[in-house]
Coordinates of C-alpha atoms in Angstrom, one line a residue:
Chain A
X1 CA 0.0 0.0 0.0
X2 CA 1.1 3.6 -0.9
X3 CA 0.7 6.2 1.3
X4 CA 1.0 9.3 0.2
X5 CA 2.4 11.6 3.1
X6 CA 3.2 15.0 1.1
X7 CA 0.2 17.0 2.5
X8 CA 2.0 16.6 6.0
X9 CA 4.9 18.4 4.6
X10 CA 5.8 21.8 5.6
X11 CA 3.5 24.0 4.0
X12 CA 5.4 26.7 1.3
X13 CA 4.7 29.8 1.9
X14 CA 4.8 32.7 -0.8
X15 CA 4.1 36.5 -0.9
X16 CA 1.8 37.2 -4.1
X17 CA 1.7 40.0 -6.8
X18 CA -2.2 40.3 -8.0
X19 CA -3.1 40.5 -12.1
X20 CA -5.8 42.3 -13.0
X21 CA -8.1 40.5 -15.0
X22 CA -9.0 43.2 -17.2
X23 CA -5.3 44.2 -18.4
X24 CA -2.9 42.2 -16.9
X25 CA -1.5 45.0 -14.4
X26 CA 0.4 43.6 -11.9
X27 CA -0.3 44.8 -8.0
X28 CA 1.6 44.3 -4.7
X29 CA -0.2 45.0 -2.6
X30 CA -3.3 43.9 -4.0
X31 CA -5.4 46.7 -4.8
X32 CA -9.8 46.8 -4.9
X33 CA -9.7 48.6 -8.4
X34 CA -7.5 48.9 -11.0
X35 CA -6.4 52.4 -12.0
X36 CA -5.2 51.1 -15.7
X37 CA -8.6 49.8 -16.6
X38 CA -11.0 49.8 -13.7
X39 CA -11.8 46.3 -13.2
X40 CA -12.8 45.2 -9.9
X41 CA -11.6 43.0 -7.0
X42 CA -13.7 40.5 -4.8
X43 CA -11.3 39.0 -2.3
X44 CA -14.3 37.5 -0.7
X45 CA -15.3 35.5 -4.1
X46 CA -19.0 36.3 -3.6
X47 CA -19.4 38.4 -6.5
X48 CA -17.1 37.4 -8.6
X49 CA -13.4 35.1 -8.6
X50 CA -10.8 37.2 -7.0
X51 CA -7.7 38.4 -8.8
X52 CA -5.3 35.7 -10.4
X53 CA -1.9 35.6 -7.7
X54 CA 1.1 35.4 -9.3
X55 CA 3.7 34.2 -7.0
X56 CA 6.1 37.6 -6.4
X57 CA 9.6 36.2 -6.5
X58 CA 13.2 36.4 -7.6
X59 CA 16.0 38.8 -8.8
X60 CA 15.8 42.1 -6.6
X61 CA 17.8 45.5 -6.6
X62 CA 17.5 47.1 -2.9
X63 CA 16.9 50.8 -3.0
X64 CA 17.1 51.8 0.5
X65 CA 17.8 50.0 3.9
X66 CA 18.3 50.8 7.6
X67 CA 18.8 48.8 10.5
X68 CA 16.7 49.2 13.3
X69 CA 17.4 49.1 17.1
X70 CA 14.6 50.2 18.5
X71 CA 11.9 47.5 17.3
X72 CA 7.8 47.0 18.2
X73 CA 6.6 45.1 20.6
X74 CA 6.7 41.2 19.9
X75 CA 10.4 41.5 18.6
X76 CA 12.9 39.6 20.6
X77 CA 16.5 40.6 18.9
X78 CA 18.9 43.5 19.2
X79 CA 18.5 44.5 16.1
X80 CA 16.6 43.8 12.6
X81 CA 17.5 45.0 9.0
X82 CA 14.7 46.2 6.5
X83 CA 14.9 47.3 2.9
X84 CA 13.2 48.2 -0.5
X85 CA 13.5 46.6 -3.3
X86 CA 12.9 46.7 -6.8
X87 CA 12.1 43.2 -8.6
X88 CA 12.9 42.6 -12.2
X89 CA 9.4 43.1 -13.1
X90 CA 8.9 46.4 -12.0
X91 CA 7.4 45.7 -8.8
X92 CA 8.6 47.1 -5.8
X93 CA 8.4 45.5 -1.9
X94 CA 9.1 46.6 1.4
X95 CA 10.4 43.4 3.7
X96 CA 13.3 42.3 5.9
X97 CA 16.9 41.9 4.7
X98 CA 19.5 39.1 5.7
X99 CA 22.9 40.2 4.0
X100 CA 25.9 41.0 5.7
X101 CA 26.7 44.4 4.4
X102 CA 23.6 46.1 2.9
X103 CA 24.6 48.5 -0.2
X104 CA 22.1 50.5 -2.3
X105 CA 22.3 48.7 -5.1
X106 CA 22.9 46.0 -4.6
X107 CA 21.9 42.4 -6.3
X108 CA 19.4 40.4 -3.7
X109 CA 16.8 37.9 -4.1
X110 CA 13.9 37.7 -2.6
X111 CA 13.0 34.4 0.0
X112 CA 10.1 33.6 2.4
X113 CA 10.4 33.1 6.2
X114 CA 9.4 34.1 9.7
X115 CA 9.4 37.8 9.8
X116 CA 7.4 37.7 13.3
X117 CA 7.4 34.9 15.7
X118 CA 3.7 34.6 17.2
X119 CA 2.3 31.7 19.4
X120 CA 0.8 29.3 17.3
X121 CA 0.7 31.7 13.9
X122 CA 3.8 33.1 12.8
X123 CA 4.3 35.7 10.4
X124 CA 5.2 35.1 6.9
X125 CA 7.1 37.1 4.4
X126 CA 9.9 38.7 2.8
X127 CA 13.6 38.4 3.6
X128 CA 15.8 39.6 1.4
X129 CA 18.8 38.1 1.1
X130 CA 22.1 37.5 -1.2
X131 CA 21.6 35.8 -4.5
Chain B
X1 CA -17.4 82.6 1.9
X2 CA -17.2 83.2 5.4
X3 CA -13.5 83.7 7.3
X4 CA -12.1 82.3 9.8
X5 CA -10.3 83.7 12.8
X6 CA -8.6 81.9 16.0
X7 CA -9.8 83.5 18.9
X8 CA -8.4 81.6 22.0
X9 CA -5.2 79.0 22.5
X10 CA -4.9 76.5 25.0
X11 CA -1.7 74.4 25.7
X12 CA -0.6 72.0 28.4
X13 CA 3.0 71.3 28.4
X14 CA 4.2 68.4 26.6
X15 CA 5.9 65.6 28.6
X16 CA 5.1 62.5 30.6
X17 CA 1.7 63.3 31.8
X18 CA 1.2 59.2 32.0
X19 CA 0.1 59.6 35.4
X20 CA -2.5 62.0 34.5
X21 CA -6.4 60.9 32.9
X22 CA -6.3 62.0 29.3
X23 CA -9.5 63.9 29.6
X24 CA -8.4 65.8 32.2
X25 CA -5.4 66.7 29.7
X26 CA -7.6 67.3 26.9
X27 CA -9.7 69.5 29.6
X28 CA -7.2 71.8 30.4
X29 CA -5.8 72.5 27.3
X30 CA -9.7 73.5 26.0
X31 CA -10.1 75.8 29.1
X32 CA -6.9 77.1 28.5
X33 CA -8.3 78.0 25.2
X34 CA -11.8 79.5 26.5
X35 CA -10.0 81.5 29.1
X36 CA -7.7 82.9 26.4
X37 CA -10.5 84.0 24.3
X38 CA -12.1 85.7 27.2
X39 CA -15.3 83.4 27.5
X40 CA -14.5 80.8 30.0
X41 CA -18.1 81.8 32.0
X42 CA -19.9 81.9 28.7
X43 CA -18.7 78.6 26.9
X44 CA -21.7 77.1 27.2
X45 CA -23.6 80.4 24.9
X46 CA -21.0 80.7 22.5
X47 CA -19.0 76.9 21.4
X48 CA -22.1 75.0 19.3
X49 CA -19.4 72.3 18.0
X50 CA -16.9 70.4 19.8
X51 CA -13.8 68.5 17.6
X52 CA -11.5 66.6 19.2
X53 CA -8.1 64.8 17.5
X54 CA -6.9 62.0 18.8
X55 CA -5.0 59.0 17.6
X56 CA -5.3 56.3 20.2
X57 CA -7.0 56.4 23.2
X58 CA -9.4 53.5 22.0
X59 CA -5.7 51.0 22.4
X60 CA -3.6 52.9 24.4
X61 CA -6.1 54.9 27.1
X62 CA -8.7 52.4 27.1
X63 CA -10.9 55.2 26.5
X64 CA -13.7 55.9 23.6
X65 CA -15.6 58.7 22.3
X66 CA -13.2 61.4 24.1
X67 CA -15.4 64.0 22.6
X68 CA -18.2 63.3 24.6
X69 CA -16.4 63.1 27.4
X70 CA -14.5 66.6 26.6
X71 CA -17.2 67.8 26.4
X72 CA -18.9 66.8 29.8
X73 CA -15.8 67.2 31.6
X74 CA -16.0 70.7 31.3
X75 CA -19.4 71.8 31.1
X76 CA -20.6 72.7 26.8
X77 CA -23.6 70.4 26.7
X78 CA -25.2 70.5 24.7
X79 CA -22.4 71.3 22.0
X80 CA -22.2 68.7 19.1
X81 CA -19.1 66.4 19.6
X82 CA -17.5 64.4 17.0
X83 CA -13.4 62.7 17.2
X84 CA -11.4 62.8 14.6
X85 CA -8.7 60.2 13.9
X86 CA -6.4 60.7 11.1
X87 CA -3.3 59.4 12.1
X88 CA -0.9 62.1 13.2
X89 CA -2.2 64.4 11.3
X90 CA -5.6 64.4 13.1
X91 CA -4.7 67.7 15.1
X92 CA -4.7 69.7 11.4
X93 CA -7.7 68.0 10.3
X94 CA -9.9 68.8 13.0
X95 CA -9.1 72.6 12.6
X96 CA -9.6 72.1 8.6
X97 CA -13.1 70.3 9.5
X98 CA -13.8 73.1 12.2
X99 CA -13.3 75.5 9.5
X100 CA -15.5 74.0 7.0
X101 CA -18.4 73.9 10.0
X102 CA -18.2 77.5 9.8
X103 CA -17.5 77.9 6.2
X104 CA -20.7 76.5 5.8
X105 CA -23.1 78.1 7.7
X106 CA -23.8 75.6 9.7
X107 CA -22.1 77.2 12.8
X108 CA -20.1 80.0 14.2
X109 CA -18.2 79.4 17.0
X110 CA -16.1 75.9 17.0
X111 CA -13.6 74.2 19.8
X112 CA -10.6 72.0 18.5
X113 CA -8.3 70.3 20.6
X114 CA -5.7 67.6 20.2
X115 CA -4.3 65.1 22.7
X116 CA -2.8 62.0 23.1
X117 CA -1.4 60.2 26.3
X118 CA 1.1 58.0 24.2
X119 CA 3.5 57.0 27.6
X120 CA 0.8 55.4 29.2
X121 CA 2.4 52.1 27.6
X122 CA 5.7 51.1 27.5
X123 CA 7.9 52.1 24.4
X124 CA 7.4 48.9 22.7
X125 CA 4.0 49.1 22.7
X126 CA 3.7 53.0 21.8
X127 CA 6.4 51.8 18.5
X128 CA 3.8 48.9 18.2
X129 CA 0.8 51.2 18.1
X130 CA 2.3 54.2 16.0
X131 CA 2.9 51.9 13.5
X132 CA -0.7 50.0 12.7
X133 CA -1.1 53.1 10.4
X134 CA 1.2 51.4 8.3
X135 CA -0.1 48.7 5.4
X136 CA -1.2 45.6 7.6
X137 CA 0.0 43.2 5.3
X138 CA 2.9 44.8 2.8
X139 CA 4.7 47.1 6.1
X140 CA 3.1 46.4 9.4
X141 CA 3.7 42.7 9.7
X142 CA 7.4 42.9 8.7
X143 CA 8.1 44.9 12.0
X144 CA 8.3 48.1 9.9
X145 CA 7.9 51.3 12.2
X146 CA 8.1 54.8 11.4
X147 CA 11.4 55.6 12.2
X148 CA 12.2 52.4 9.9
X149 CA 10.8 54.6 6.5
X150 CA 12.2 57.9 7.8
X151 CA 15.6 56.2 8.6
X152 CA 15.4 54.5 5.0
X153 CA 14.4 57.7 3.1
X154 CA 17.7 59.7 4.9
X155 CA 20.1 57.0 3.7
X156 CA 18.4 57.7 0.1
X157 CA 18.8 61.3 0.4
X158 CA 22.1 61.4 1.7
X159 CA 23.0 59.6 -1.0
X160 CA 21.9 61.3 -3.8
X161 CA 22.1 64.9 -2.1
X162 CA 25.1 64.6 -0.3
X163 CA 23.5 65.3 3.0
X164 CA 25.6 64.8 5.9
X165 CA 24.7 63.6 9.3
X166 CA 26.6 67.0 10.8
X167 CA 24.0 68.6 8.6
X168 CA 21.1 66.7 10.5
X169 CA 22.7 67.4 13.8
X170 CA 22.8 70.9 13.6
X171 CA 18.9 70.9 12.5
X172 CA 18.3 69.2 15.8
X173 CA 20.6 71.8 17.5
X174 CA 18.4 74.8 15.9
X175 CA 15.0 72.8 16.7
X176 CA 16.3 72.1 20.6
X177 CA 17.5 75.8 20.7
X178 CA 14.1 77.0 20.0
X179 CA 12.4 74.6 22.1
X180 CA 14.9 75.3 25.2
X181 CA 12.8 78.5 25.3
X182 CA 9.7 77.4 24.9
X183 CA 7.8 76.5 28.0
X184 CA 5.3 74.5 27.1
X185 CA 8.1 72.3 25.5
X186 CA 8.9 68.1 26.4
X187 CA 12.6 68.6 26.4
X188 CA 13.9 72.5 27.0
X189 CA 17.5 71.6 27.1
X190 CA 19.7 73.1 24.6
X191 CA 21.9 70.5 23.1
X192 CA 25.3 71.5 21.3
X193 CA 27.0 69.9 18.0
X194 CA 29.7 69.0 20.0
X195 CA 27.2 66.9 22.3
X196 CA 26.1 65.2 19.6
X197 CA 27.8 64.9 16.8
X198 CA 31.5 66.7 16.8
X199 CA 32.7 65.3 20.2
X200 CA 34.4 62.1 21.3
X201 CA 31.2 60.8 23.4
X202 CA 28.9 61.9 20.9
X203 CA 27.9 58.3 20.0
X204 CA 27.4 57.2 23.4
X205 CA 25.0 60.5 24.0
X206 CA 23.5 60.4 20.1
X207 CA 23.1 57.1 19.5
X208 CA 22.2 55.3 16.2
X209 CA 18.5 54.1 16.7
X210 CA 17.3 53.4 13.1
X211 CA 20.4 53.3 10.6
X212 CA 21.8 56.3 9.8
X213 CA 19.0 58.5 12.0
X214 CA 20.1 58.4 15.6
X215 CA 18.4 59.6 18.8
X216 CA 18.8 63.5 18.0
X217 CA 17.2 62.8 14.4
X218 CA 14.1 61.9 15.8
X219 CA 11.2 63.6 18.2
X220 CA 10.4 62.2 21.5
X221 CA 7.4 60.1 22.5
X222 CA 5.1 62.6 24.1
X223 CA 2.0 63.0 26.0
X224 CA 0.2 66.5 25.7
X225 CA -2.9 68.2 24.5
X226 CA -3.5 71.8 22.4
X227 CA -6.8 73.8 21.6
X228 CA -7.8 76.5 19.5
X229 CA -11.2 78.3 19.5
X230 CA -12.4 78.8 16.1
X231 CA -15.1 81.5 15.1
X232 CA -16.9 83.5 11.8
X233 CA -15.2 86.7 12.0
X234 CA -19.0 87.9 10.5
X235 CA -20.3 86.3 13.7
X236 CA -22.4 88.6 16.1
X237 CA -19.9 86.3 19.0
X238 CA -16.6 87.9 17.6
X239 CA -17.7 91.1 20.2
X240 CA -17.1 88.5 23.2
X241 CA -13.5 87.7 22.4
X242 CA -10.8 89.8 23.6
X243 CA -7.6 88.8 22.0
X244 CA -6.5 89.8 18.6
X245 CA -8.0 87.3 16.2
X246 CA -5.4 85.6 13.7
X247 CA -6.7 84.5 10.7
X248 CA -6.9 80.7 9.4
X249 CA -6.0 82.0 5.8
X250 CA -5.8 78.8 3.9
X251 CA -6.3 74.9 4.6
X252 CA -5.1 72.1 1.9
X253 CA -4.8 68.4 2.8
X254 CA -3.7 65.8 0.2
X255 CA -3.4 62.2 0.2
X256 CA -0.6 59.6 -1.2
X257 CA 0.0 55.8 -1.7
X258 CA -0.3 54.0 1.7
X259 CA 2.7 51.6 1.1
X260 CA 5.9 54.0 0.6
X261 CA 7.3 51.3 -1.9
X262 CA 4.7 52.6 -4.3
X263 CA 5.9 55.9 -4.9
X264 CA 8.0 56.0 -8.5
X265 CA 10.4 58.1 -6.2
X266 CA 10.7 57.5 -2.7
X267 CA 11.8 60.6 -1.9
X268 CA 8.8 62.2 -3.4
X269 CA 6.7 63.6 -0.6
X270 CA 3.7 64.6 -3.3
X271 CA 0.9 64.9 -0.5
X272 CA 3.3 67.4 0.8
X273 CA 3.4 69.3 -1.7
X274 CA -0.1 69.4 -2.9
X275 CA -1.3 70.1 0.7
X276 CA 0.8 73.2 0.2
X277 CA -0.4 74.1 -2.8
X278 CA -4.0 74.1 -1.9
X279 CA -3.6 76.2 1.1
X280 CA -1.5 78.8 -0.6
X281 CA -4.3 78.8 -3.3
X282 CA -7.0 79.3 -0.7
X283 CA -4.7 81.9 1.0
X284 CA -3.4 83.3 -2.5
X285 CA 0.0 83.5 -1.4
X286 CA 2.8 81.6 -2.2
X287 CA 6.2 80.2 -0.4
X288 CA 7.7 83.5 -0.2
X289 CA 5.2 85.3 1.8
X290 CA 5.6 83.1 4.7
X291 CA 7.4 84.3 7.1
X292 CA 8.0 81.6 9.2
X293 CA 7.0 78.1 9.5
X294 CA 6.3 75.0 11.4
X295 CA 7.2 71.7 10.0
X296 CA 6.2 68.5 11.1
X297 CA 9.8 67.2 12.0
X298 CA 9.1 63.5 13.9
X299 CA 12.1 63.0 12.4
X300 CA 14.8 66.1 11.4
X301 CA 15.0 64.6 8.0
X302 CA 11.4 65.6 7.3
X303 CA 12.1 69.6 8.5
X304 CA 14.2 69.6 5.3
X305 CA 12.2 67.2 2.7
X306 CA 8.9 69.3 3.8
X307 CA 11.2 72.5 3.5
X308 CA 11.3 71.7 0.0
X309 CA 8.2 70.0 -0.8
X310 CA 6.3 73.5 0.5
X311 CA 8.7 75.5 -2.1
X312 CA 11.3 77.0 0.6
X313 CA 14.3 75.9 -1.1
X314 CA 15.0 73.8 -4.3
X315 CA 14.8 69.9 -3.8
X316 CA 18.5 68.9 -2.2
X317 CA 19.2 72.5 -1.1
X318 CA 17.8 72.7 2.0
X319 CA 20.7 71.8 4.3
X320 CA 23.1 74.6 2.8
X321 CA 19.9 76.9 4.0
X322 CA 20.6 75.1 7.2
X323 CA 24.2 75.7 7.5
X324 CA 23.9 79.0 6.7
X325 CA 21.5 79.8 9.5
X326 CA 18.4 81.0 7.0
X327 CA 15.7 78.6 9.5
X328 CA 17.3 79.9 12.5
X329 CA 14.9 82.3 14.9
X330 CA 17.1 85.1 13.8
X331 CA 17.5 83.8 9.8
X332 CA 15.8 84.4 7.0
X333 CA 12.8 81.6 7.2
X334 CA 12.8 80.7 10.7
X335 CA 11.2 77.1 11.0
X336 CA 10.3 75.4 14.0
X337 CA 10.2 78.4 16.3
X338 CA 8.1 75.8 18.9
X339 CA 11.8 73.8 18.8
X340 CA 9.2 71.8 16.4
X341 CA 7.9 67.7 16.8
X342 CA 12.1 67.4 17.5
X343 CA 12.2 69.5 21.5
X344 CA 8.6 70.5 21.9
X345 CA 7.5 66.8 21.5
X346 CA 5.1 64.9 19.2
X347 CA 1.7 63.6 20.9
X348 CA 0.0 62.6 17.9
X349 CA -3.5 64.0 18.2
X350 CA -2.3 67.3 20.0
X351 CA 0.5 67.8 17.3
X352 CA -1.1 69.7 13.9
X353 CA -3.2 71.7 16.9
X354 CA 0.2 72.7 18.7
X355 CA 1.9 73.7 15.4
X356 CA -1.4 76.3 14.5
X357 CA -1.0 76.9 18.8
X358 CA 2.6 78.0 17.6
X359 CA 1.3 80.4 14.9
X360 CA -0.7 82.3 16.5
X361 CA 1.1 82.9 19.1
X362 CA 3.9 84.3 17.0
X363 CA 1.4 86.4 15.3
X364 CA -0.1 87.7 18.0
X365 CA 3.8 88.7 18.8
X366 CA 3.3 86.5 22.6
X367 CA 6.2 84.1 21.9
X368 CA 8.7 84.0 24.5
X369 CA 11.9 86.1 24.1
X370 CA 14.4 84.6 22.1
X371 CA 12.7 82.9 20.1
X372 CA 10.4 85.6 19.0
X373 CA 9.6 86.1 15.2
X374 CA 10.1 90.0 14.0
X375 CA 7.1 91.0 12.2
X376 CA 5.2 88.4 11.2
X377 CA 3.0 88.5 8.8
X378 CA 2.2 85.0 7.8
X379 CA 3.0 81.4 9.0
X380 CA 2.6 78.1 7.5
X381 CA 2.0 74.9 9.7
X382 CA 2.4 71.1 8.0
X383 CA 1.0 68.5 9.6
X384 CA 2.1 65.0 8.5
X385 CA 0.5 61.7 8.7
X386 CA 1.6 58.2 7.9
X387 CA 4.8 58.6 6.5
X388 CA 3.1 61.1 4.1
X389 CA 0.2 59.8 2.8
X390 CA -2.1 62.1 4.2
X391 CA -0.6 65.7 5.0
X392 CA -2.5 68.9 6.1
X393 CA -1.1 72.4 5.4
X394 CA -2.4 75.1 7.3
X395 CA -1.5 79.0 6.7
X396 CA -2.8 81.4 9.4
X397 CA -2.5 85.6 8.7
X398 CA -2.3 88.3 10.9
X399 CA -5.9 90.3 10.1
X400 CA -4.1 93.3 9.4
X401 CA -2.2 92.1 6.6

């Protein structure tokens, strides 16, 4: 007998770019109209199907960092990096950076981790790191 | 269409008043304000509207509908009441919506007050709270913060400016000069660029907090409240006031993309710039007749960007203005006569009321020695919230200009 254990796994997680349905447009953050061509959003699916998510991945150029002593509550480290960066595609994204020696610049990619530790639901998103 | 005058100020000082319930704060800032005007026994026959600004007392107070209770606490039933939450900028857009209550007819005689008790929680949570303005999903949930944008929009303009952190220090040297004199001011110790920047301890006292912006590049967390009576100056009820009215001359507000990785140029502070715009439109004046100004400087880099946005200096040029000693109290374009968000100290709600607080008082000619405008005529007041997606410019006139 096969057993097929795969949905056990760990579970990938991704950060998503939204298409518009009407002209392709791609948004990150996902937007409720779009201002290219208008068309609509229904996150909830009631109305009509939600926005096709394109997984938002890859190459990255970082346009900005800083590293940050002072963090928010629920942050239990001396210190966290954070950056913008540019992806090849145009889009841009704000998330945390894991490289030794941030540059303006510089050549990242983009991963997917624990940005936030919570009890029983941790954040997920970006952490830029080296290529 | 109806104008506006400022008839009565109210301040508390700004500090730690944690200890302290923040309607009583809110309370004797507004009475403050109805004294000034001369009214204090006859608040309940002249104020028909009540705003209050106010960030977070829902999360951080525990406390609800602070209008209401303003208004209770010290006696102007049965005044309509309304709170107004718009991020930090909520102070500026009260007295933009009080304005547009008597614009329209619909009264004469309007109360606006700001507060926020932000140290009633613990840093951490304050950092925490500040920054659920932010995009929940895109900024917020990274641990992004404030001081995390404004840190990563210096390093961009230091880099393509050339701005240096000397530069920034010696804004925060002007800005703590100012406020040293200013007694309604959190922190009224001068600092010196030696202290904080030229001397061998200087990193020990100024600190890097967010990369490159360190402690003296950014305001301090404050608790505090400011109100300003508002009236028709065609209103039967201006006979009842005795100070010299001060004129709200123009009012813009403008709005820009919540997630700063949107904008095609971070550095861009368009809501800035069309918030100024609008006002000196409404005013019909432009940058060069104001002739002094109050900049919403949480952080120092901001005094300059928002220098620029509002068409003081050219984009990048601001800091030679600063060297030079043109925004001093004695320059050319004094800014931040208060000692700005940077000394006189930042509680949200209170802050775009404290900066038009600020105005007036200068154009009344009441500022304290030393940091005393000469002659003004006109001041401009920028109130900034989010980290510039929604900005209110106020300009305020002397009536005999």
């Amino acid at each position: 007998m096969n057993f097929n254990f795969s949905k056990y796994g760990p579970k990938k997680h991704e950060v998503f770019a939204y298409k518009c349905p009407g002209c392709g447009k791609l948004y990150y953050p996902a937007v409720m109209v779009c201002d290219q061509c208008h068309t609509r959003r229904d996150p909830s699916n009631y109305f009509f199907k939600d926005w096709e998510k394109i997984p938002l991945e890859g190459d990255c150029t970082l346009l900005t960092w800083t590293r940050v002593y002072a963090l928010p509550e629920g942050y239990m480290k001396k210190y966290q990096d954070f950056g913008i960066v540019e992806f090849a595609n145009g889009l841009r994204a704000s998330g945390q950076l894991d490289v030794a020696t941030p540059e303006i610049g510089m050549k990242l990619k983009s991963s997917v981790g624990v940005v936030k530790e919570r009890v029983g639901k941790d954040n997920y998103g970006f952490i830029f790191v080296s290529p | 269409m109806r104008n506006v005058a400022i008839v009565g100020i109210g301040h508390t000082g700004f500090g730690n008043l944690s200890s302290m319930d923040l309607v009583d704060v809110l309370g004797f800032a507004s009475c403050s304000a109805l004294e000034d005007a001369g009214i204090l026994d006859q608040r309940r026959d002249l104020v028909e509207q009540v705003f209050v600004a106010n960030m977070g007392a829902g999360r951080v107070n525990s406390a609800s509908a602070v209008a209401s209770a303003l208004v209770s606490r010290i006696g102007l039933e049965p005044a309509m009441a309304e709170t107004i939450e718009n991020g930090p900028a909520s102070g500026a857009s009260a007295v933009k919506l009080g304005m547009m209550a008597i614009k329209s007819g619909m009264v004469d005689c309007v109360l606006v007050t700001g507060g926020e008790l932000m140290r009633a929680v613990s840093g951490w949570e304050g950092t925490d709270f500040v920054a659920t303005m932010l995009h929940t999903e895109a900024e917020y949930a990274y641990g992004l913060t404030l001081p995390s944008f404004a840190a990563m929009f210096t390093r961009l303009y230091m880099q393509r400016y050339g701005l240096t952190e000397r530069e920034l220090a010696m804004v925060a040297v002007k800005d703590h000069e100012n406020g040293s004199k200013n007694p309604y001011a959190h922190v009224k110790v001068p600092c010196t660029l030696e202290a904080i920047h030229d001397g061998e301890n200087a990193n020990v006292v100024n600190n890097i907090v967010a990369d490159p912006l360190r402690l003296y590049g950014m305001c301090p967390v404050s608790d505090g409240a400011a109100s300003l009576l508002l009236c028709a100056t065609d209103s039967p009820k201006m006979k009842f006031f005795k100070k010299q009215p001060i004129r709200i001359s123009g009012v813009g507000s403008a709005t820009d993309t919540q997630c700063v990785h949107l904008r095609k140029d971070p550095l861009v502070l368009d809501a800035v710039r069309l918030a100024a715009e609008r006002a000196y439109a409404m005013a019909g004046l432009g940058p060069k007749d104001i002739s002094f100004a109050e900049l919403h400087d949480a952080f120092v880099i901001l005094e300059l960007a928002i220098s620029e946005e509002v068409g003081f200096f050219e984009r990048g040029k601001s800091r030679e203005a600063v060297v030079k000693g043109e925004t001093r109290i004695d320059g050319r374009l004094p800014i931040n006569t208060s000692g700005g968000l940077k000394a006189k100290g930042h509680p949200l709600g209170a802050t775009g009321v404290s900066q038009i607080f600020e105005l007036v008082k200068q154009l009344r000619g009441e500022a304290e020695e030393g940091r005393r405008v000469a002659n003004p005529k006109h001041g401009l007041a920028v109130n900034f919230g989010g980290f510039g997606n929604n900005v209110v410019a106020t300009i305020c006139s002397r009536e005999d200009v």
